[in-house]
CSV table of C-alpha atoms in Angstrom, one decimal:
chain,number,residue,atom,x,y,z
T,1,MET,CA,-26.3,-31.1,187.2
T,2,ARG,CA,-29.9,-31.1,186.1
T,3,LEU,CA,-31.7,-28.1,187.5
T,4,THR,CA,-35.3,-28.8,188.5
T,5,PRO,CA,-37.7,-26.0,189.3
T,6,PRO,CA,-37.2,-26.4,193.1
T,7,LYS,CA,-33.4,-26.2,192.7
T,8,ILE,CA,-33.7,-23.1,190.5
T,9,LEU,CA,-36.0,-21.4,193.0
T,10,SER,CA,-33.6,-22.2,195.9
T,11,LEU,CA,-30.6,-21.1,193.9
T,12,GLY,CA,-32.4,-18.0,192.8
T,13,PHE,CA,-33.2,-16.9,196.3
T,14,ALA,CA,-29.6,-17.6,197.3
T,15,GLY,CA,-28.3,-15.5,194.4
T,16,LEU,CA,-30.5,-12.6,195.4
T,17,ILE,CA,-29.2,-12.9,199.0
T,18,VAL,CA,-25.6,-12.9,197.8
T,19,ILE,CA,-26.1,-9.8,195.7
T,20,GLY,CA,-27.9,-8.0,198.5
T,21,THR,CA,-25.2,-8.9,201.0
T,22,LEU,CA,-22.5,-7.4,198.8
T,23,LEU,CA,-24.5,-4.2,198.3
T,24,LEU,CA,-25.3,-3.8,202.0
T,25,TRP,CA,-21.6,-4.5,202.8
T,26,LEU,CA,-20.6,-1.4,200.9
T,27,PRO,CA,-19.7,1.6,203.1
T,28,ALA,CA,-22.3,3.6,201.2
T,29,ALA,CA,-25.1,1.4,202.7
T,30,SER,CA,-24.3,2.2,206.4
T,31,THR,CA,-24.3,5.4,208.5
T,32,GLU,CA,-21.8,3.9,210.8
T,33,GLY,CA,-18.9,3.2,208.4
T,34,ARG,CA,-19.6,-0.4,207.2
T,35,LEU,CA,-21.8,-3.3,208.4
T,36,SER,CA,-20.0,-6.5,209.2
T,37,LEU,CA,-20.2,-9.2,206.6
T,38,VAL,CA,-22.5,-11.3,208.8
T,39,ASP,CA,-24.8,-8.4,209.6
T,40,ALA,CA,-25.0,-7.5,205.9
T,41,LEU,CA,-25.8,-11.2,205.1
T,42,PHE,CA,-28.4,-11.3,207.9
T,43,MET,CA,-30.2,-8.1,206.7
T,44,ALA,CA,-30.1,-9.3,203.0
T,45,THR,CA,-31.5,-12.7,204.0
T,46,SER,CA,-34.2,-11.1,206.1
T,47,ALA,CA,-35.2,-8.7,203.3
T,48,THR,CA,-35.1,-11.3,200.5
T,49,CYS,CA,-37.0,-13.9,202.6
T,50,VAL,CA,-39.5,-11.1,203.6
T,51,THR,CA,-38.9,-11.7,207.3
T,52,GLY,CA,-38.2,-8.4,208.9
T,53,LEU,CA,-35.9,-9.4,211.7
T,54,ALA,CA,-33.1,-6.8,211.9
T,55,VAL,CA,-29.7,-6.8,213.7
T,56,VAL,CA,-29.4,-3.1,213.1
T,57,ASP,CA,-32.1,-0.4,213.0
T,58,THR,CA,-33.2,0.2,209.4
T,59,GLY,CA,-34.1,3.9,210.0
T,60,THR,CA,-30.9,5.0,211.8
T,61,SER,CA,-28.1,2.5,210.8
T,62,LEU,CA,-28.8,2.4,207.0
T,63,THR,CA,-28.3,5.2,204.5
T,64,LEU,CA,-30.9,6.0,201.8
T,65,PHE,CA,-28.9,3.7,199.5
T,66,GLY,CA,-29.0,0.8,202.0
T,67,GLN,CA,-32.8,1.3,202.6
T,68,ILE,CA,-33.4,1.3,198.8
T,69,VAL,CA,-31.4,-2.0,198.5
T,70,LEU,CA,-33.7,-3.5,201.2
T,71,LEU,CA,-36.7,-2.2,199.4
T,72,VAL,CA,-35.7,-3.8,196.1
T,73,LEU,CA,-34.8,-7.1,197.9
T,74,PHE,CA,-38.1,-7.5,199.7
T,75,GLN,CA,-40.1,-6.5,196.6
T,76,PHE,CA,-38.2,-9.2,194.6
T,77,GLY,CA,-38.4,-11.6,197.6
T,78,GLY,CA,-42.1,-11.1,198.2
T,79,LEU,CA,-43.4,-11.3,194.6
T,80,GLY,CA,-40.7,-13.9,193.8
T,81,PHE,CA,-37.6,-13.5,191.6
T,82,VAL,CA,-39.2,-15.7,188.9
T,83,THR,CA,-42.3,-13.4,188.8
T,84,MET,CA,-40.0,-10.3,188.5
T,85,ALA,CA,-38.0,-12.0,185.7
T,86,THR,CA,-41.2,-12.7,183.9
T,87,LEU,CA,-42.2,-9.1,184.2
T,88,ILE,CA,-38.9,-8.1,182.4
T,89,THR,CA,-39.6,-10.8,179.7
T,90,LEU,CA,-43.1,-9.5,179.1
T,91,ILE,CA,-41.8,-5.9,178.9
T,92,LEU,CA,-39.3,-7.0,176.3
T,93,ASN,CA,-42.1,-8.7,174.5
T,94,LYS,CA,-40.3,-12.1,174.5
T,95,ARG,CA,-41.9,-15.5,174.5
T,96,ILE,CA,-42.2,-17.4,177.8
T,97,SER,CA,-40.6,-20.7,177.4
T,98,LEU,CA,-41.9,-24.1,178.7
T,99,LYS,CA,-39.1,-24.2,181.3
T,100,GLU,CA,-40.0,-20.7,182.5
T,101,ARG,CA,-43.7,-21.8,182.7
T,102,LEU,CA,-42.7,-24.7,184.9
T,103,LEU,CA,-40.8,-22.4,187.1
T,104,LEU,CA,-43.7,-20.1,187.4
T,105,GLN,CA,-46.0,-23.0,188.2
T,106,GLU,CA,-43.6,-24.1,191.0
T,107,SER,CA,-43.2,-20.6,192.4
T,108,MET,CA,-46.9,-20.0,192.5
T,109,ASN,CA,-47.7,-23.4,193.9
T,110,GLN,CA,-50.0,-24.2,191.0
T,111,ASN,CA,-51.0,-27.7,190.0
T,112,SER,CA,-50.8,-27.0,186.2
T,113,MET,CA,-49.3,-24.5,183.8
T,114,GLN,CA,-52.7,-23.6,182.3
T,115,GLY,CA,-53.2,-19.8,182.5
T,116,ILE,CA,-50.0,-19.3,184.5
T,117,VAL,CA,-48.8,-16.3,182.4
T,118,ARG,CA,-52.2,-14.6,182.7
T,119,LEU,CA,-52.0,-15.2,186.5
T,120,ILE,CA,-48.5,-13.6,186.6
T,121,ARG,CA,-49.8,-10.5,184.8
T,122,ARG,CA,-52.6,-10.2,187.3
T,123,VAL,CA,-50.1,-10.7,190.2
T,124,LEU,CA,-48.1,-7.8,189.0
T,125,LEU,CA,-51.2,-5.6,188.3
T,126,TYR,CA,-52.7,-6.3,191.7
T,127,SER,CA,-49.5,-5.7,193.5
T,128,LEU,CA,-48.9,-2.4,191.8
T,129,VAL,CA,-52.5,-1.2,192.5
T,130,ILE,CA,-52.6,-2.3,196.2
T,131,GLN,CA,-49.1,-1.0,197.0
T,132,GLY,CA,-50.0,2.3,195.2
T,133,MET,CA,-53.2,2.7,197.3
T,134,GLY,CA,-51.2,1.9,200.5
T,135,THR,CA,-48.6,4.5,199.5
T,136,ALA,CA,-51.2,7.2,199.0
T,137,LEU,CA,-52.9,6.5,202.3
T,138,PHE,CA,-49.7,6.3,204.3
T,139,THR,CA,-48.4,9.5,202.6
T,140,LEU,CA,-51.5,11.5,203.5
T,141,ARG,CA,-51.2,10.4,207.1
T,142,PHE,CA,-47.4,11.0,207.4
T,143,LEU,CA,-47.8,14.5,206.0
T,144,GLN,CA,-49.0,15.5,209.4
T,145,ASP,CA,-45.6,14.5,210.9
T,146,MET,CA,-43.0,15.3,208.3
T,147,GLY,CA,-42.3,17.1,205.0
T,148,ALA,CA,-43.9,16.0,201.7
T,149,ALA,CA,-40.8,14.3,200.2
T,150,LYS,CA,-40.1,12.3,203.4
T,151,ALA,CA,-43.8,11.5,203.8
T,152,PHE,CA,-44.0,10.1,200.3
T,153,TYR,CA,-40.8,8.0,200.8
T,154,PHE,CA,-42.1,6.7,204.1
T,155,GLY,CA,-45.4,5.9,202.5
T,156,LEU,CA,-43.8,4.0,199.6
T,157,PHE,CA,-41.3,2.1,201.8
T,158,HIS,CA,-43.9,1.0,204.4
T,159,SER,CA,-46.6,0.1,201.8
T,160,VAL,CA,-44.2,-2.2,199.9
T,161,SER,CA,-42.7,-3.6,203.1
T,162,ILE,CA,-46.1,-4.4,204.7
T,163,PHE,CA,-47.8,-5.7,201.6
T,164,ASN,CA,-44.8,-8.1,201.0
T,165,ASN,CA,-45.0,-9.1,204.6
T,166,ALA,CA,-41.4,-7.9,205.1
T,167,GLY,CA,-42.0,-6.0,208.3
T,168,PHE,CA,-39.2,-3.4,208.0
T,169,ASP,CA,-39.9,0.1,209.1
T,170,LEU,CA,-38.0,3.4,209.2
T,171,PHE,CA,-39.5,4.9,212.3
T,172,GLY,CA,-36.3,4.5,214.2
T,173,ASP,CA,-35.3,7.8,212.5
T,174,VAL,CA,-38.4,9.5,214.0
T,175,HIS,CA,-39.2,7.8,217.3
T,176,GLY,CA,-36.0,6.1,218.2
T,177,PRO,CA,-34.3,2.8,217.1
T,178,PHE,CA,-36.5,-0.3,216.9
T,179,SER,CA,-39.6,1.7,217.8
T,180,GLY,CA,-41.8,0.3,215.1
T,181,LEU,CA,-45.5,1.4,214.9
T,182,VAL,CA,-46.0,1.7,218.6
T,183,HIS,CA,-46.7,5.4,218.4
T,184,TYR,CA,-49.6,4.8,216.0
T,185,VAL,CA,-51.4,2.2,218.1
T,186,GLU,CA,-54.6,4.3,218.1
T,187,ASP,CA,-54.2,5.8,214.6
T,188,PRO,CA,-57.1,4.5,212.4
T,189,ILE,CA,-55.4,5.2,209.1
T,190,VAL,CA,-52.1,3.5,209.9
T,191,ASN,CA,-53.9,0.5,211.6
T,192,LEU,CA,-56.5,-0.1,209.0
T,193,THR,CA,-54.1,0.4,206.0
T,194,SER,CA,-51.6,-1.9,207.6
T,195,MET,CA,-54.2,-4.6,208.3
T,196,ALA,CA,-55.5,-4.4,204.8
T,197,LEU,CA,-52.0,-4.7,203.2
T,198,ILE,CA,-51.0,-7.6,205.5
T,199,PHE,CA,-54.2,-9.5,204.8
T,200,LEU,CA,-54.2,-8.9,201.0
T,201,GLY,CA,-50.5,-9.8,200.8
T,202,GLY,CA,-51.0,-12.9,203.0
T,203,ILE,CA,-54.0,-14.6,201.3
T,204,GLY,CA,-52.1,-15.1,198.1
T,205,PHE,CA,-52.5,-14.0,194.5
T,206,ILE,CA,-54.6,-17.0,193.5
T,207,VAL,CA,-57.3,-15.9,196.0
T,208,LEU,CA,-57.0,-12.3,195.0
T,209,SER,CA,-57.6,-13.3,191.4
T,210,ASP,CA,-60.6,-15.4,192.4
T,211,ILE,CA,-62.1,-12.5,194.4
T,212,VAL,CA,-61.7,-10.1,191.5
T,213,ASP,CA,-63.4,-12.6,189.2
T,214,TYR,CA,-66.2,-13.4,191.6
T,215,PRO,CA,-68.8,-10.8,190.3
T,216,ARG,CA,-68.4,-12.4,186.9
T,217,ARG,CA,-68.1,-16.1,187.8
T,218,ARG,CA,-70.2,-16.0,190.9
T,219,ARG,CA,-68.1,-18.7,192.6
T,220,LEU,CA,-64.9,-19.3,194.4
T,221,SER,CA,-62.4,-22.1,194.0
T,222,LEU,CA,-62.1,-24.6,196.9
T,223,HIS,CA,-58.6,-23.2,197.6
T,224,SER,CA,-60.0,-19.7,198.0
T,225,LYS,CA,-62.8,-20.9,200.2
T,226,VAL,CA,-60.4,-22.7,202.5
T,227,VAL,CA,-57.9,-19.7,202.7
T,228,LEU,CA,-60.6,-17.1,203.3
T,229,SER,CA,-62.6,-19.0,205.9
T,230,ALA,CA,-59.6,-20.3,207.8
T,231,SER,CA,-58.0,-16.8,207.7
T,232,LEU,CA,-61.1,-15.1,209.0
T,233,ILE,CA,-61.5,-17.7,211.8
T,234,LEU,CA,-57.9,-17.2,212.9
T,235,VAL,CA,-58.0,-13.4,212.8
T,236,VAL,CA,-61.3,-13.1,214.7
T,237,ALA,CA,-60.5,-15.8,217.3
T,238,GLY,CA,-57.0,-14.4,217.7
T,239,ALA,CA,-58.2,-10.8,218.2
T,240,ALA,CA,-60.8,-12.0,220.8
T,241,MET,CA,-58.2,-13.9,222.7
T,242,LEU,CA,-55.6,-11.1,222.6
T,243,MET,CA,-58.2,-8.5,223.8
T,244,TRP,CA,-59.2,-10.8,226.7
T,245,LEU,CA,-55.6,-11.5,227.7
T,246,GLU,CA,-54.2,-8.0,227.3
T,247,ALA,CA,-57.2,-5.9,228.4
T,248,ASN,CA,-55.6,-5.2,231.8
T,249,ASN,CA,-52.0,-5.3,230.5
T,250,THR,CA,-50.6,-3.6,227.4
T,251,MET,CA,-54.1,-2.5,226.2
T,252,LYS,CA,-55.2,-1.0,229.5
T,253,PRO,CA,-54.3,2.7,228.6
T,254,LEU,CA,-56.2,2.5,225.2
T,255,HIS,CA,-59.7,3.5,224.5
T,256,ALA,CA,-62.2,1.0,223.2
T,257,GLY,CA,-61.5,1.7,219.5
T,258,GLY,CA,-57.7,1.5,220.1
T,259,LYS,CA,-58.1,-1.9,221.9
T,260,ILE,CA,-60.1,-3.3,218.9
T,261,MET,CA,-57.6,-2.1,216.4
T,262,ALA,CA,-54.6,-3.3,218.5
T,263,SER,CA,-56.2,-6.7,218.9
T,264,PHE,CA,-56.9,-7.2,215.2
T,265,LEU,CA,-53.5,-5.9,214.0
T,266,GLN,CA,-51.6,-8.1,216.5
T,267,SER,CA,-53.8,-11.0,215.4
T,268,ILE,CA,-53.1,-10.5,211.7
T,269,THR,CA,-49.4,-9.6,211.8
T,270,PRO,CA,-47.9,-12.8,213.3
T,271,ARG,CA,-48.9,-14.7,210.1
T,272,SER,CA,-45.9,-13.0,208.4
T,273,GLY,CA,-46.8,-9.3,208.7
T,274,GLY,CA,-44.0,-8.2,210.9
T,275,VAL,CA,-45.2,-4.9,212.1
T,276,THR,CA,-46.7,-4.3,215.6
T,277,THR,CA,-48.4,-1.5,217.4
T,278,LEU,CA,-47.8,-3.0,220.9
T,279,ASN,CA,-44.5,-3.8,222.5
T,280,VAL,CA,-44.4,-7.6,222.1
T,281,ALA,CA,-41.9,-8.0,224.9
T,282,GLU,CA,-44.5,-6.6,227.3
T,283,LEU,CA,-47.3,-9.0,226.4
T,284,ARG,CA,-48.3,-11.8,228.7
T,285,GLU,CA,-46.5,-15.1,228.1
T,286,SER,CA,-49.8,-16.6,227.1
T,287,SER,CA,-50.2,-13.9,224.4
T,288,GLN,CA,-46.7,-14.4,223.2
T,289,PHE,CA,-47.3,-18.2,222.9
T,290,LEU,CA,-50.5,-17.5,220.9
T,291,LEU,CA,-48.4,-15.4,218.5
T,292,ILE,CA,-45.9,-18.3,218.2
T,293,LEU,CA,-48.7,-20.6,217.1
T,294,PHE,CA,-49.9,-18.1,214.5
T,295,MET,CA,-46.4,-17.5,213.2
T,296,PHE,CA,-45.9,-21.2,212.8
T,297,ILE,CA,-49.2,-21.5,210.8
T,298,GLY,CA,-48.2,-18.6,208.5
T,299,ALA,CA,-49.9,-17.2,205.4
T,300,ALA,CA,-51.5,-18.8,202.3
T,301,PRO,CA,-49.6,-20.6,199.5
T,302,GLY,CA,-48.6,-18.4,196.6
T,303,SER,CA,-48.5,-15.3,198.9
T,304,THR,CA,-45.7,-13.2,200.2
T,305,GLY,CA,-45.8,-14.9,203.6
T,306,GLY,CA,-44.2,-18.0,205.2
T,307,GLY,CA,-45.0,-20.7,207.8
T,308,ILE,CA,-46.4,-24.1,207.1
T,309,LYS,CA,-49.3,-22.3,205.3
T,310,ILE,CA,-52.9,-21.9,206.4
T,311,THR,CA,-54.1,-24.5,203.9
T,312,THR,CA,-51.8,-27.1,205.5
T,313,PHE,CA,-53.2,-26.3,208.9
T,314,ALA,CA,-56.8,-26.4,207.6
T,315,LEU,CA,-56.1,-29.8,205.9
T,316,LEU,CA,-54.6,-31.2,209.1
T,317,MET,CA,-57.6,-30.1,211.1
T,318,ALA,CA,-60.0,-31.6,208.6
T,319,ALA,CA,-58.0,-34.9,208.7
T,320,VAL,CA,-58.2,-35.0,212.5
T,321,TYR,CA,-62.0,-34.2,212.4
T,322,ALA,CA,-62.5,-37.0,209.8
T,323,ARG,CA,-60.6,-39.5,212.0
T,324,LEU,CA,-62.6,-38.6,215.1
T,325,ARG,CA,-65.8,-39.0,213.2
T,326,GLY,CA,-64.6,-42.4,211.9
T,327,ARG,CA,-64.7,-41.2,208.2
T,328,GLU,CA,-62.2,-42.6,205.7
T,329,ASP,CA,-62.2,-39.5,203.4
T,330,VAL,CA,-61.0,-36.0,204.4
T,331,ALA,CA,-63.4,-33.4,203.1
T,332,LEU,CA,-63.7,-29.6,203.0
T,333,PHE,CA,-66.7,-27.7,201.7
T,334,ARG,CA,-68.2,-31.0,200.4
T,335,ASN,CA,-65.1,-31.8,198.4
T,336,ARG,CA,-63.1,-35.0,199.0
T,337,LEU,CA,-59.3,-34.2,199.2
T,338,PRO,CA,-56.7,-36.6,197.8
T,339,LYS,CA,-54.7,-38.6,200.3
T,340,GLU,CA,-51.5,-37.3,198.6
T,341,ASN,CA,-52.4,-33.8,199.9
T,342,VAL,CA,-52.9,-35.1,203.4
T,343,TYR,CA,-49.5,-36.9,203.3
T,344,ARG,CA,-47.9,-33.7,202.0
T,345,ALA,CA,-49.5,-31.6,204.8
T,346,ILE,CA,-48.2,-34.0,207.4
T,347,THR,CA,-44.7,-34.1,205.9
T,348,ILE,CA,-44.5,-30.3,205.7
T,349,THR,CA,-45.7,-29.9,209.3
T,350,LEU,CA,-43.4,-32.5,210.8
T,351,LEU,CA,-40.3,-31.3,208.9
T,352,SER,CA,-41.1,-27.7,210.0
T,353,LEU,CA,-41.7,-28.8,213.6
T,354,LEU,CA,-38.4,-30.7,213.6
T,355,LEU,CA,-36.6,-27.8,212.1
T,356,VAL,CA,-37.9,-25.3,214.7
T,357,VAL,CA,-37.3,-27.7,217.6
T,358,SER,CA,-33.7,-28.4,216.5
T,359,ALA,CA,-33.0,-24.7,216.0
T,360,THR,CA,-34.5,-23.7,219.4
T,361,MET,CA,-32.3,-26.3,221.1
T,362,VAL,CA,-29.2,-24.9,219.5
T,363,LEU,CA,-30.2,-21.3,220.2
T,364,CYS,CA,-30.7,-22.2,223.8
T,365,ILE,CA,-27.0,-23.2,223.9
T,366,THR,CA,-25.6,-20.2,221.9
T,367,GLU,CA,-27.8,-17.4,223.4
T,368,SER,CA,-28.1,-16.1,226.9
T,369,ALA,CA,-31.9,-15.7,226.9
T,370,ASP,CA,-35.0,-17.3,228.4
T,371,PHE,CA,-36.6,-20.2,226.6
T,372,LEU,CA,-39.7,-18.4,225.4
T,373,SER,CA,-37.6,-15.6,223.8
T,374,VAL,CA,-35.5,-18.2,222.0
T,375,LEU,CA,-38.5,-20.2,220.8
T,376,PHE,CA,-40.2,-17.0,219.7
T,377,GLU,CA,-37.1,-16.0,217.7
T,378,ALA,CA,-36.8,-19.4,216.0
T,379,VAL,CA,-40.5,-19.6,215.0
T,380,SER,CA,-40.5,-15.9,213.8
T,381,ALA,CA,-37.5,-16.6,211.6
T,382,PHE,CA,-39.0,-19.8,210.2
T,383,GLY,CA,-42.5,-18.2,209.7
T,384,THR,CA,-40.8,-15.1,208.2
T,385,SER,CA,-42.9,-13.1,210.6
T,386,GLY,CA,-40.2,-10.6,211.7
T,387,ILE,CA,-41.5,-10.2,215.3
T,388,THR,CA,-39.0,-10.5,218.1
T,389,LEU,CA,-39.0,-10.2,221.9
T,390,GLY,CA,-35.7,-8.2,221.6
T,391,LEU,CA,-33.3,-11.0,221.0
T,392,THR,CA,-32.4,-10.3,217.4
T,393,PRO,CA,-30.0,-7.4,217.9
T,394,GLU,CA,-28.3,-9.4,220.7
T,395,LEU,CA,-27.7,-12.6,218.8
T,396,SER,CA,-24.3,-14.2,218.8
T,397,LEU,CA,-22.4,-15.0,215.6
T,398,PRO,CA,-23.6,-18.7,215.6
T,399,GLY,CA,-27.1,-17.5,216.5
T,400,LYS,CA,-27.1,-15.1,213.6
T,401,LEU,CA,-26.0,-17.8,211.1
T,402,LEU,CA,-28.6,-20.2,212.4
T,403,VAL,CA,-31.4,-17.6,212.1
T,404,ILE,CA,-30.2,-16.9,208.6
T,405,VAL,CA,-30.7,-20.6,207.7
T,406,LEU,CA,-34.1,-20.6,209.3
T,407,MET,CA,-35.3,-17.5,207.4
T,408,PHE,CA,-34.0,-19.1,204.1
T,409,MET,CA,-35.7,-22.4,204.8
T,410,GLY,CA,-38.9,-20.7,205.9
T,411,ARG,CA,-39.2,-18.7,202.7
T,412,THR,CA,-38.3,-21.5,200.3
T,413,GLY,CA,-40.1,-24.1,202.3
T,414,PRO,CA,-38.7,-27.3,203.9
T,415,LEU,CA,-40.4,-29.5,201.3
T,416,THR,CA,-39.1,-27.4,198.4
T,417,LEU,CA,-35.6,-27.6,199.8
T,418,ALA,CA,-35.9,-31.4,200.3
T,419,TYR,CA,-37.0,-31.8,196.7
T,420,ALA,CA,-34.1,-29.5,195.6
T,421,ILE,CA,-31.4,-31.5,197.2
T,422,LYS,CA,-32.8,-35.1,196.9
T,423,PRO,CA,-31.2,-37.4,194.3
T,424,ARG,CA,-33.1,-38.2,191.1
T,425,ARG,CA,-36.1,-40.5,191.9
T,426,SER,CA,-35.7,-44.1,190.6
T,427,ARG,CA,-38.5,-46.4,189.9
T,428,GLU,CA,-39.2,-48.9,192.8
T,429,LEU,CA,-38.8,-52.5,191.5
T,430,TYR,CA,-40.4,-54.1,194.6
T,431,ARG,CA,-42.7,-53.5,197.5
T,432,TYR,CA,-42.4,-54.8,201.1
T,433,PRO,CA,-45.2,-56.9,202.6
T,434,GLU,CA,-47.8,-55.0,204.6
T,435,GLY,CA,-47.3,-55.0,208.4
T,436,ASP,CA,-49.3,-53.7,211.4
T,437,VAL,CA,-48.2,-51.4,214.2
T,438,THR,CA,-50.4,-50.5,217.2
T,439,ILE,CA,-51.2,-46.8,217.4
T,440,GLY,CA,-52.3,-45.0,220.5
């Protein structure tokens, strides 16, 4: 079988999941004897696909060994196993082959191989620096609540988890199972550090590289302009809507600064962050549906997040705007976009929508929960967001298996999987005559 880059990427993630499952299945990984094989598979998939959904509480049900296994899995899953393999190759001072460069190009969603190794070096450097700063800030804050060794470990775990958009936390060991960051809803250090880590991990390494180079080059690429502008619009608009909807509900006890921080964190985190400072199950249904929309959109290409990607959403909005204005070309920032990109955006969105709708219908049959909770779970798994209304620990065996598939497809991408399993493309020897169908 000829292994193309999409096939290798899909098989690589599957291999990581298998290894993680076997390690988490060991008695040494659980404080309660041994996880079931399905629960171990669920947790390994959630960590590798940087989702954050958990059927057992990470802080109380997993030992230090189990937590470290998760930490390694979401570090590899967030940065990409190809990127981590390249790091090992660079450390060993070996040459990066053409096939490996093609893999890197596919994993980073690049259009060419030019400068791909230099980009990978930057990815690794930026990740190390950002996660190191996050670790330092979290450690300083957690020193107020626990000993130095535990504070450092908590700082490291949560910095890596949040930057990679994994969403796992250990606070079940401090504040009770599945408590999350609710106790830090008005803490400026935890909120601002978490928001910065989620945002930097979600905009993608291509954009980070552009931002670092901006003082020297004095310009940003079209991709970076689209990602940054669309991200800022969604974050600000989402925060404003959440503050308006929740002002007299979950945010009522908070002071003004706490409401602002809670609004912005809950606006940023659905696009793959996975950590929340408000109890999502207590939000108004309108707020929960807003989070569903944000989870479906997801983060940027080449980032640690999932979803259909924010550039896909921006391209679709630009195409709708162009059609409403009667324009033939789709343009962003005075740049005409190829029709191939528009077709790709439509394909990704429709495949993703079909996947989420089908999964929601099946979960409605297998689970005893209301429709919104089921839809929320399906979109969260696909968007690798890791937020739940409380359904994850209560999933049935078929429900767990379906969510595992959703998390895997959400991380690798519906289109990548479609390319991975499709037969070898043959040259078309003929074309059909053009026809006309009435639309609208």
